[in-house]
Amino acid sequence: MELIIVYIQGKTRKYLRYVRAAGPLTAVLSGTTFVKIFNPSSISLVGDIPQGLPSFSIPRAFGYATSLIPTALLITGVAILESVGIAKALAAKNGYELDSNQEVLFLGQL
């Protein structure tokens, strides 16, 4: 409940905007503290998380790669739409004209 109040107050009072920005971090920390202290049985804990990263290896079979293609194309489309949308918003805000084709061509060069 307090997070909702801080969120609303952060919109109306400028000096609380940094508190509003820390809202997600506050939610994670308060949830973690609640589970650690009270240990409710309805919430299952993940357990120990191993440190470090697994060693790099190239998979020998690429049979699963075909199932990843639609997801990769969808993510690419969303990224392009997001980039063009941000560019259009900045162009409208700063008063200049934007060529969306040029924006997409530049994304292809990255």
mmCIF file of C-alpha atoms in Angstrom:
data_model
loop_
_atom_site.group_PDB
_atom_site.id
_atom_site.type_symbol
_atom_site.label_atom_id
_atom_site.label_comp_id
_atom_site.label_asym_id
_atom_site.label_seq_id
_atom_site.Cartn_x
_atom_site.Cartn_y
_atom_site.Cartn_z
ATOM 1 C CA MET A 1 0.000 0.000 0.000
ATOM 2 C CA GLU A 2 2.813 2.369 0.829
ATOM 3 C CA LEU A 3 4.325 1.801 -2.611
ATOM 4 C CA ILE A 4 1.117 3.009 -4.244
ATOM 5 C CA ILE A 5 1.110 6.130 -2.069
ATOM 6 C CA VAL A 6 4.773 6.856 -2.881
ATOM 7 C CA TYR A 7 4.056 6.310 -6.579
ATOM 8 C CA ILE A 8 1.137 8.750 -6.585
ATOM 9 C CA GLN A 9 2.932 11.318 -4.428
ATOM 10 C CA GLY A 10 6.005 11.064 -6.661
ATOM 11 C CA LYS A 11 3.918 12.216 -9.618
ATOM 12 C CA THR A 12 2.492 15.237 -7.833
ATOM 13 C CA ARG A 13 5.480 16.352 -5.751
ATOM 14 C CA LYS A 14 8.726 16.943 -7.607
ATOM 15 C CA TYR A 15 10.989 16.393 -4.598
ATOM 16 C CA LEU A 16 9.680 12.808 -4.271
ATOM 17 C CA ARG A 17 10.426 11.794 -7.869
ATOM 18 C CA TYR A 18 13.634 9.999 -6.838
ATOM 19 C CA VAL A 19 11.725 8.023 -4.234
ATOM 20 C CA ARG A 20 9.281 7.064 -6.974
ATOM 21 C CA ALA A 21 12.143 5.904 -9.183
ATOM 22 C CA ALA A 22 13.344 3.597 -6.408
ATOM 23 C CA GLY A 23 9.902 1.963 -6.143
ATOM 24 C CA PRO A 24 10.757 -1.313 -7.920
ATOM 25 C CA LEU A 25 13.899 -1.736 -5.808
ATOM 26 C CA THR A 26 11.889 -1.034 -2.667
ATOM 27 C CA ALA A 27 9.301 -3.642 -3.669
ATOM 28 C CA VAL A 28 11.960 -6.310 -4.252
ATOM 29 C CA LEU A 29 13.755 -5.564 -0.994
ATOM 30 C CA SER A 30 10.569 -5.477 1.081
ATOM 31 C CA GLY A 31 9.327 -8.729 -0.486
ATOM 32 C CA THR A 32 12.664 -10.437 0.122
ATOM 33 C CA THR A 33 12.729 -9.228 3.721
ATOM 34 C CA PHE A 34 9.156 -10.428 4.306
ATOM 35 C CA VAL A 35 9.909 -13.915 3.001
ATOM 36 C CA LYS A 36 13.190 -14.146 4.919
ATOM 37 C CA ILE A 37 11.628 -13.092 8.244
ATOM 38 C CA PHE A 38 8.215 -14.788 8.160
ATOM 39 C CA ASN A 39 9.003 -17.741 5.839
ATOM 40 C CA PRO A 40 5.393 -18.282 4.647
ATOM 41 C CA SER A 41 4.652 -21.825 3.511
ATOM 42 C CA SER A 42 2.668 -20.654 0.471
ATOM 43 C CA ILE A 43 5.817 -19.150 -1.091
ATOM 44 C CA SER A 44 8.406 -21.653 -2.260
ATOM 45 C CA LEU A 45 12.033 -20.586 -2.157
ATOM 46 C CA VAL A 46 14.331 -21.157 -5.111
ATOM 47 C CA GLY A 47 17.247 -22.331 -3.015
ATOM 48 C CA ASP A 48 20.937 -21.710 -3.435
ATOM 49 C CA ILE A 49 22.011 -20.123 -6.690
ATOM 50 C CA PRO A 50 25.427 -21.269 -7.927
ATOM 51 C CA GLN A 51 28.005 -18.532 -8.312
ATOM 52 C CA GLY A 52 29.717 -17.787 -11.592
ATOM 53 C CA LEU A 53 28.779 -18.586 -15.146
ATOM 54 C CA PRO A 54 28.791 -21.954 -16.881
ATOM 55 C CA SER A 55 31.647 -22.571 -19.274
ATOM 56 C CA PHE A 56 31.094 -21.553 -22.888
ATOM 57 C CA SER A 57 30.370 -24.395 -25.286
ATOM 58 C CA ILE A 58 28.949 -24.653 -28.776
ATOM 59 C CA PRO A 59 25.969 -27.005 -28.965
ATOM 60 C CA ARG A 60 26.464 -30.017 -31.192
ATOM 61 C CA ALA A 61 22.861 -30.281 -32.374
ATOM 62 C CA PHE A 62 20.908 -27.325 -33.727
ATOM 63 C CA GLY A 63 17.514 -29.035 -33.909
ATOM 64 C CA TYR A 64 16.012 -26.584 -31.448
ATOM 65 C CA ALA A 65 17.173 -23.559 -33.479
ATOM 66 C CA THR A 66 14.201 -23.759 -35.856
ATOM 67 C CA SER A 67 11.805 -23.356 -32.941
ATOM 68 C CA LEU A 68 13.627 -20.164 -31.896
ATOM 69 C CA ILE A 69 13.307 -18.409 -35.272
ATOM 70 C CA PRO A 70 9.716 -17.099 -34.788
ATOM 71 C CA THR A 71 10.600 -15.756 -31.351
ATOM 72 C CA ALA A 72 13.753 -14.090 -32.682
ATOM 73 C CA LEU A 73 11.780 -12.440 -35.487
ATOM 74 C CA LEU A 74 9.150 -11.215 -33.042
ATOM 75 C CA ILE A 75 11.793 -9.713 -30.743
ATOM 76 C CA THR A 76 13.458 -8.058 -33.735
ATOM 77 C CA GLY A 77 10.155 -6.531 -34.837
ATOM 78 C CA VAL A 78 9.422 -5.180 -31.371
ATOM 79 C CA ALA A 79 12.930 -3.682 -31.153
ATOM 80 C CA ILE A 80 12.520 -1.954 -34.517
ATOM 81 C CA LEU A 81 9.100 -0.566 -33.571
ATOM 82 C CA GLU A 82 10.444 0.660 -30.242
ATOM 83 C CA SER A 83 13.442 2.360 -31.829
ATOM 84 C CA VAL A 84 11.384 4.086 -34.511
ATOM 85 C CA GLY A 85 8.787 5.137 -31.932
ATOM 86 C CA ILE A 86 11.423 6.728 -29.708
ATOM 87 C CA ALA A 87 13.007 8.447 -32.702
ATOM 88 C CA LYS A 88 9.611 9.840 -33.786
ATOM 89 C CA ALA A 89 8.895 11.107 -30.281
ATOM 90 C CA LEU A 90 12.269 12.848 -30.116
ATOM 91 C CA ALA A 91 11.771 14.294 -33.600
ATOM 92 C CA ALA A 92 8.378 15.704 -32.633
ATOM 93 C CA LYS A 93 9.744 17.087 -29.373
ATOM 94 C CA ASN A 94 12.765 18.776 -30.964
ATOM 95 C CA GLY A 95 10.992 19.870 -34.138
ATOM 96 C CA TYR A 96 12.856 18.035 -36.877
ATOM 97 C CA GLU A 97 11.775 15.632 -39.590
ATOM 98 C CA LEU A 98 12.535 11.936 -39.362
ATOM 99 C CA ASP A 99 12.997 9.399 -42.136
ATOM 100 C CA SER A 100 11.830 6.070 -40.679
ATOM 101 C CA ASN A 101 13.443 4.101 -43.508
ATOM 102 C CA GLN A 102 16.818 5.599 -42.668
ATOM 103 C CA GLU A 103 16.311 4.670 -39.010
ATOM 104 C CA VAL A 104 15.550 1.037 -39.909
ATOM 105 C CA LEU A 105 18.516 0.877 -42.306
ATOM 106 C CA PHE A 106 20.795 2.110 -39.539
ATOM 107 C CA LEU A 107 19.442 -0.571 -37.195
ATOM 108 C CA GLY A 108 20.310 -3.163 -39.837
ATOM 109 C CA GLN A 109 23.909 -1.969 -39.844
ATOM 110 C CA LEU A 110 24.325 -2.515 -36.109
#
